[in-house]
Coordinates of C-alpha atoms in Angstrom, one line a residue:
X41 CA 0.0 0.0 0.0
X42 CA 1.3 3.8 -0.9
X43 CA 2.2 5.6 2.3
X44 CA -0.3 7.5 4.7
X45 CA 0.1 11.6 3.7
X46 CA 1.9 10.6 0.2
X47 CA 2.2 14.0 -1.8
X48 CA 1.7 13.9 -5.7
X49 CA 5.4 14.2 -6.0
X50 CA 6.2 11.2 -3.7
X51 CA 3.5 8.8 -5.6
X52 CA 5.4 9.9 -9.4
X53 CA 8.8 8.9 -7.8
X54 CA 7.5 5.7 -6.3
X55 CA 5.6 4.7 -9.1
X56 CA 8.9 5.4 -11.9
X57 CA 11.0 3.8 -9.1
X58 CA 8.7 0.6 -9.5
X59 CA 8.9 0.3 -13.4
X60 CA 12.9 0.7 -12.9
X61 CA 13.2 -1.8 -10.5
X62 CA 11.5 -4.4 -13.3
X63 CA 14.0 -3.2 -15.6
X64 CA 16.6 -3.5 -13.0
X65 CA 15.5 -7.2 -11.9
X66 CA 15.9 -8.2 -15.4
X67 CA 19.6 -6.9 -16.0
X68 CA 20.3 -8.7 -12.6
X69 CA 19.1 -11.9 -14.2
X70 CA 21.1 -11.2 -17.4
X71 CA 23.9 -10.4 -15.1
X72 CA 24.0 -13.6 -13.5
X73 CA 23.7 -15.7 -16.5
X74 CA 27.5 -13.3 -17.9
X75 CA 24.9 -12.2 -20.7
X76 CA 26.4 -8.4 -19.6
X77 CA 25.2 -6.8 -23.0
X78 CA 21.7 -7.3 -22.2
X79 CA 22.2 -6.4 -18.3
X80 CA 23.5 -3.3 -19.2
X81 CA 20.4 -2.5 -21.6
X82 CA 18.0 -3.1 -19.0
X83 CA 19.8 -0.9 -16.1
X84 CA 20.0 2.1 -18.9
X85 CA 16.5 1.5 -19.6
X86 CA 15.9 1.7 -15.2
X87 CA 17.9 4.6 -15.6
X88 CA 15.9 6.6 -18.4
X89 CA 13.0 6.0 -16.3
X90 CA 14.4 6.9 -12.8
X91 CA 17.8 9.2 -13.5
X92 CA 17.9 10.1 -10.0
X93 CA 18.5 7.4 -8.3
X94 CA 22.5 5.6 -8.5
X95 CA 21.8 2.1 -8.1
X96 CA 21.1 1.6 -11.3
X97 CA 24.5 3.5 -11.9
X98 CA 26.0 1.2 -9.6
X99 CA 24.8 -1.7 -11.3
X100 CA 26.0 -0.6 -14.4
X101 CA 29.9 -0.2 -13.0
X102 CA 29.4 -4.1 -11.7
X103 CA 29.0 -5.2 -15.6
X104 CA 31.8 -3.1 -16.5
X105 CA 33.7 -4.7 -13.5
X106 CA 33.0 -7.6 -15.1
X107 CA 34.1 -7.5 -18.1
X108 CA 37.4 -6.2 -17.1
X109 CA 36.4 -2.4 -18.7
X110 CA 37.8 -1.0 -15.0
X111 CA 37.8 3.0 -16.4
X112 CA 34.0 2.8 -17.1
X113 CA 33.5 1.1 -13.8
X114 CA 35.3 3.7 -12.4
X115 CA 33.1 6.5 -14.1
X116 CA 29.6 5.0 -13.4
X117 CA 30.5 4.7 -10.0
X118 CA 31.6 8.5 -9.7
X119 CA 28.7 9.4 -11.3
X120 CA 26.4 7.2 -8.9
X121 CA 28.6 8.8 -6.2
X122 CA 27.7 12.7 -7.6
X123 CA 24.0 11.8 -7.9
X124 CA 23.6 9.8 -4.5
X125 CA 25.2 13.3 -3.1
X126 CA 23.0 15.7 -4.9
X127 CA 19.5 13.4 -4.1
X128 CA 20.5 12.9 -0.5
X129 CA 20.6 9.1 -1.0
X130 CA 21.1 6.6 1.4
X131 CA 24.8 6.7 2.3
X132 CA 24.8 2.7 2.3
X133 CA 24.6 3.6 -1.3
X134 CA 27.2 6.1 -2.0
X135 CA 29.6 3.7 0.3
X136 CA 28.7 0.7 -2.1
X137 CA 29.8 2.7 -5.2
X138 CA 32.8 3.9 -3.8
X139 CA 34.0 0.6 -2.8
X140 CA 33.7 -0.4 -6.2
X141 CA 35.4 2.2 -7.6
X142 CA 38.2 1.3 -5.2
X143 CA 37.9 -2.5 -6.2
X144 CA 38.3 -1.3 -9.9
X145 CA 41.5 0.9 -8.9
X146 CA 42.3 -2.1 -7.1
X147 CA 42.5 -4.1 -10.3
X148 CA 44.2 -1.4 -12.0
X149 CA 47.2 -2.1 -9.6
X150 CA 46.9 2.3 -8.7
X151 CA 47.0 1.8 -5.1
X152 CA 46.8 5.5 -4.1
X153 CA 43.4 5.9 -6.1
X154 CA 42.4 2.7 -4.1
X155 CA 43.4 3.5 -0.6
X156 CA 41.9 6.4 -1.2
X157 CA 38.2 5.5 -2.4
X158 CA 38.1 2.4 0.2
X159 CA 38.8 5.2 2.8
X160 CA 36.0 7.2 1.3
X161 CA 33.6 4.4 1.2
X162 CA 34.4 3.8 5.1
X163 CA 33.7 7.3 6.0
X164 CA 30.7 6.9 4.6
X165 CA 29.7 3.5 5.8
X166 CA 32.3 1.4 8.1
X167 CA 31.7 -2.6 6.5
X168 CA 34.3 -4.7 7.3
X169 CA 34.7 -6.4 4.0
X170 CA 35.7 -3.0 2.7
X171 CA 37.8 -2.4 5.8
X172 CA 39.7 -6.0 4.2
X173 CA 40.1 -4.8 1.4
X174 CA 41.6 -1.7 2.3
X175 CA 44.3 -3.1 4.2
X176 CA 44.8 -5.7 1.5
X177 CA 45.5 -3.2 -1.0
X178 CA 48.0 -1.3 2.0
X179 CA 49.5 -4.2 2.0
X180 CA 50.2 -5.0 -2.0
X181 CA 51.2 -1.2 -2.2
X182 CA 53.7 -1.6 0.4
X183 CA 55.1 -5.0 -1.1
X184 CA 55.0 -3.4 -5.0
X185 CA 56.8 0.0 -3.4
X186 CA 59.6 -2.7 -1.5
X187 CA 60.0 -4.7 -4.9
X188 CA 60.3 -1.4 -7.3
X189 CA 63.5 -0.3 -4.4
X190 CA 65.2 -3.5 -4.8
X191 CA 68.5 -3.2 -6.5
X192 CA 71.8 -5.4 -5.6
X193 CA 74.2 -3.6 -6.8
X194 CA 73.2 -0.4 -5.2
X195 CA 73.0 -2.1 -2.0
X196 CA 76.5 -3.0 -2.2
X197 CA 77.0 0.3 -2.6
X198 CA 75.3 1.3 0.7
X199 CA 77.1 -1.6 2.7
X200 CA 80.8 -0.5 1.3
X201 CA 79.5 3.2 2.5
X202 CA 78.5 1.2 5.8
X203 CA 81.9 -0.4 6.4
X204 CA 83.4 3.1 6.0
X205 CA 81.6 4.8 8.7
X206 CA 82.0 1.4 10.8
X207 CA 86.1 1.9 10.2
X208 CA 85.6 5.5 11.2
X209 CA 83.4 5.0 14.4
X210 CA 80.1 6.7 13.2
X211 CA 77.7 3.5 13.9
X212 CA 74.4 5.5 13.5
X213 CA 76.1 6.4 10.1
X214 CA 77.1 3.2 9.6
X215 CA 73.3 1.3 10.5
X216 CA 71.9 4.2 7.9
X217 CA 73.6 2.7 5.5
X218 CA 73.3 -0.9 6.6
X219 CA 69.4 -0.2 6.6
X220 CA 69.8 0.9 3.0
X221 CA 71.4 -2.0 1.9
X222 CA 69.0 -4.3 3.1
X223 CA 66.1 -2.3 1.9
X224 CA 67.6 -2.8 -1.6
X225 CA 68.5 -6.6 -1.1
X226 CA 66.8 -7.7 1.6
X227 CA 68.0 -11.4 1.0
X228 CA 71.5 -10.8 1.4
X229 CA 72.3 -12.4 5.0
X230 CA 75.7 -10.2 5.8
X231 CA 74.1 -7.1 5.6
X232 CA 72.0 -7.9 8.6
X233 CA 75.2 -9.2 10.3
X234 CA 76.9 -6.5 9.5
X235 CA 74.1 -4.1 11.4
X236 CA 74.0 -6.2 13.8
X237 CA 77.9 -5.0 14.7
X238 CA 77.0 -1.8 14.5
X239 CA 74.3 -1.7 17.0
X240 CA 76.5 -3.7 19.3
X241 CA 78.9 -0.7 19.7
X242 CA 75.9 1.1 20.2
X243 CA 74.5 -0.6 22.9
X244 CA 71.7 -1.8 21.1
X245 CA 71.9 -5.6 22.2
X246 CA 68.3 -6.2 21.2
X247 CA 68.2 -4.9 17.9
X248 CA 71.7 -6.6 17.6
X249 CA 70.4 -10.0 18.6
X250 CA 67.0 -9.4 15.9
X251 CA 69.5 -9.0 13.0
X252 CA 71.3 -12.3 13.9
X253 CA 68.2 -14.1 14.1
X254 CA 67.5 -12.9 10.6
X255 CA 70.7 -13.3 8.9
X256 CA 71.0 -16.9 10.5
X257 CA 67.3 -17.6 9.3
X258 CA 68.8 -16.6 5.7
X259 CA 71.9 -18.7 5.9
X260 CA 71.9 -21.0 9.1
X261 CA 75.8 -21.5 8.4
X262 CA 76.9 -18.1 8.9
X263 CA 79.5 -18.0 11.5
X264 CA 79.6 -14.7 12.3
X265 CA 76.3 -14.3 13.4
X266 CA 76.6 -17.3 15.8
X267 CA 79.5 -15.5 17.6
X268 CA 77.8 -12.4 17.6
X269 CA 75.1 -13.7 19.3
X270 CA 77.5 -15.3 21.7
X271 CA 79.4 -12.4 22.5
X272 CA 75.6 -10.3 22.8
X273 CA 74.8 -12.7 26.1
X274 CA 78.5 -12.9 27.3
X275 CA 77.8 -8.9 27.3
X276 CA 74.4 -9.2 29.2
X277 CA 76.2 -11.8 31.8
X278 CA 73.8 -14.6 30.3
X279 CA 77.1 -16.9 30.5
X280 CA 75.0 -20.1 30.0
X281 CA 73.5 -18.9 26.4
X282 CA 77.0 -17.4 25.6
X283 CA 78.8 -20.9 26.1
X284 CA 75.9 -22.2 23.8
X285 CA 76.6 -20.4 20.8
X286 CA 80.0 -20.0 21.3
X287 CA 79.7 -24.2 21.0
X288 CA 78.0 -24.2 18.6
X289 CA 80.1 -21.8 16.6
X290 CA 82.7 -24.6 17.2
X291 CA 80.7 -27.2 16.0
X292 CA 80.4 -25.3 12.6
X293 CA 83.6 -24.2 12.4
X294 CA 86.1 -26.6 14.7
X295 CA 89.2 -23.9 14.0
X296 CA 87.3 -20.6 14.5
X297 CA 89.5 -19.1 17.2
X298 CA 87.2 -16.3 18.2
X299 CA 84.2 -19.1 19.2
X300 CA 86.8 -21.3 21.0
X301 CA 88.6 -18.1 23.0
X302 CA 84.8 -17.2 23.3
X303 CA 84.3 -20.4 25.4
X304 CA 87.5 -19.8 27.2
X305 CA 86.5 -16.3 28.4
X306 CA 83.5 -17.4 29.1
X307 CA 84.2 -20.4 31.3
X308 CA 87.0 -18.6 33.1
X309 CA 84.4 -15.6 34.0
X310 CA 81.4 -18.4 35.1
X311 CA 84.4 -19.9 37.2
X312 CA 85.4 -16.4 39.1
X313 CA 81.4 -16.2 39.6
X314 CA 81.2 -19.5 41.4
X315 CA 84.6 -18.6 43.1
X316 CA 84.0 -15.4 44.5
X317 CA 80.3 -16.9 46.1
X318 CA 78.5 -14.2 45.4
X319 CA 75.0 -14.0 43.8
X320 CA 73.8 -11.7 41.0
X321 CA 70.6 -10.5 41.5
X322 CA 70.7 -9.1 38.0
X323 CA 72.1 -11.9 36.5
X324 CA 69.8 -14.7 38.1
X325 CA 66.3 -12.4 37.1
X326 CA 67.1 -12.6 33.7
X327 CA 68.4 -16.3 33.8
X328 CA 65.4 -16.9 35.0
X329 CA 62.7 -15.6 32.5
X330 CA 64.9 -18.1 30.3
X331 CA 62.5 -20.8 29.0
X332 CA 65.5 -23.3 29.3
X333 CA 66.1 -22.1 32.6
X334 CA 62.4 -22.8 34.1
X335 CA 62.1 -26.0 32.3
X336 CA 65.3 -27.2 34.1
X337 CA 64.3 -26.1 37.2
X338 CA 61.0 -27.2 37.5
X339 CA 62.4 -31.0 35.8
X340 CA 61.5 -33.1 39.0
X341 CA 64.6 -34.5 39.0
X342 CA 67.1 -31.9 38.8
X343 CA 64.8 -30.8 41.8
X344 CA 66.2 -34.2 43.5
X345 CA 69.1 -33.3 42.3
X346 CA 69.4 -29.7 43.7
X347 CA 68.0 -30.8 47.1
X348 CA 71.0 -33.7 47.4
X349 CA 73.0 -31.5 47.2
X350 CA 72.1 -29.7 50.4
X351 CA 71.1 -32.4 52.2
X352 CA 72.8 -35.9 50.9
X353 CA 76.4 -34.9 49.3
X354 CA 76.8 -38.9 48.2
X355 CA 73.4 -39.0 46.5
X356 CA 74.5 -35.7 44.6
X357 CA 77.6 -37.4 43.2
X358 CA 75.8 -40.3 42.1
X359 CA 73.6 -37.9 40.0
X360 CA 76.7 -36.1 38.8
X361 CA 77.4 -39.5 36.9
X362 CA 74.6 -39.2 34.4
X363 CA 75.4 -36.9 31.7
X364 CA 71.8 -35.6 30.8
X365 CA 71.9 -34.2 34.8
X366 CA 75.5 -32.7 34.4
X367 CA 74.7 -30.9 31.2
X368 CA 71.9 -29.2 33.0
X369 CA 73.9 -28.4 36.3
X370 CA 76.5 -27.0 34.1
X371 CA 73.7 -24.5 32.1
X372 CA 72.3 -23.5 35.9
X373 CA 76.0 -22.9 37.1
X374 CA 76.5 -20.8 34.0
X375 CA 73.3 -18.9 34.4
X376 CA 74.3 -18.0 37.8
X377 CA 71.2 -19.7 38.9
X378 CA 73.2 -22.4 41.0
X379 CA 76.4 -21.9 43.0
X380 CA 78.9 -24.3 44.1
X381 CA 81.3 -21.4 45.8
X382 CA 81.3 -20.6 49.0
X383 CA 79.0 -18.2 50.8

């Protein structure tokens, strides 16, 4: 039934409205079945009867989406967007359109033009597919942007500028540099290694450490970055993950003499720890937010073990005869976590 109060005006535009929407439901039908000549027939036959409404507009642009014509998607939907302005449509509507036209951009690979016409559709109606989309398209315009800066030879370039500040002392110079390189070749382990130096004579142990993890997830063999994550926790006094890396430095290269002085230093330093009795508060906080650490220590029986050796000196001995326990021991007297000085 018409609506109560319905002015002559109101009763011309509902009727017209009516007779488009026939026209309309037919092009969906054509649309569906890809026959996209005859859909668009049918919505410009709802528009000739109804100009001022967009969806018909909007329908339109989804044919031209379809067929891949992206430019006269693009157009239909600003044109939906001018008229859902200028009729004071529903905003639903004006949001639809401009998500199109930001899905067309999309497809056009012009990020900017999307970014910005997903934004536009958000402001005028939040949907969280077209918040997806948005960030998708963030996303592929940061990746295309990364891929357009690669360039391997001028990120030797930046390294060989890195080294020179690193000669000179200038290690914020020297990271600038580094950071260029790897933006230009981001698959080129030493680089990372070689910022990873340069934040260590800055004091910047965590960043240090980071860049080793990456250049060792690039090439697991790399030496360097094996001892430089050794020398990072000999630094921090963790002694116990020092000795580990330093080790394992060893085990990859069996004549590296920086990893086997490494291991030297550091036993000699755990040694004066346990020698000199005292505890370091520091030292045993941070051993102790070590995963290793708390798995070891809550292992029921290293907890045996650790009480023998209070309370039953001959049963500790035994337990110093299986290998598995003495391994462990070893890492809590390295972590500073267990002391055999005196007190």
């Amino acid at each position: 039934p018409p609506p109560r109060n319905e002015t002559p005006e109101e009763k011309e535009l509902r009727e017209r409205e009516a007779k488009a929407n026939v026209e309309k439901d037919q092009g969906n039908a054509h649309y569906k079945a890809k026959e996209f000549e005859a859909a668009l027939k049918c919505y410009d036959a709802a528009i000739a009867i109804c100009p001022e409404l967009p969806t018909y507009l909007i329908n339109k642009a989804a044919v031209h989406f379809e067929t891949k014509d992206y430019q006269a998607c693009i157009a239909e939907c600003d044109k939906a967007v001018e008229l859902g302005r200028e009729h004071r449509c529903d905003t639903k509507l004006i949001a639809k359109a401009l998500a199109r036209k930001g899905a067309a951009y999309h497809k056009l690979a012009e990020y900017d033009n999307a970014i910005q016409a997903y934004k536009a559709s958000l402001m005028e109606n939040r949907v969280p597919d077209t918040l997806a989309k948005l960030h998708q398209v963030e996303k592929e315009k940061k990746q295309a942007t990364e891929a357009a800066y690669l360039n391997p030879e001028l990120a030797v370039e930046a390294k060989e500028r890195g080294n020179a500040f690193f000669k000179l002392d200038k290690y914020p110079e020297a990271i600038k540099e580094y950071d260029e390189a790897i933006k230009r070749n981001p698959s080129e382990h030493t680089y990372y290694s070689n910022r990873a130096a340069a934040y260590m004579k800055m004091g910047e142990n965590n960043l240090a450490l980071k860049d080793c993890d990456t250049c060792l997830q690039i090439c697991p063999t790399f030496v360097k970055a094996v001892t430089r994550k050794a020398q990072i926790y000999y630094f921090r006094k963790e002694y116990h993950k020092a000795l580990q890396y330093f080790e394992e430095a060893l085990k990859m290269d069996p004549s590296n003499e920086e990893a086997r002085n490494g291991v030297d230093r550091t036993l000699r330093q755990v040694n004066s720890c346990q020698q000199s009795g005292e505890m370091d508060e520091d030292r045993v906080r941070k051993a102790m937010s070590d995963p290793e650490i708390q798995s070891i220590m809550h292992d029921p029986v290293m907890q045996t073990v650790l009480r023998d050796f209070g309370e039953n000196p001959a049963a500790a001995q035994h337990h110093l005869k299986n290998p598995g326990v003495m391994e462990k021991l070893q890492k809590l007297i390295a972590a500073g976590v267990v002391s055999t000085g005196k007190r």
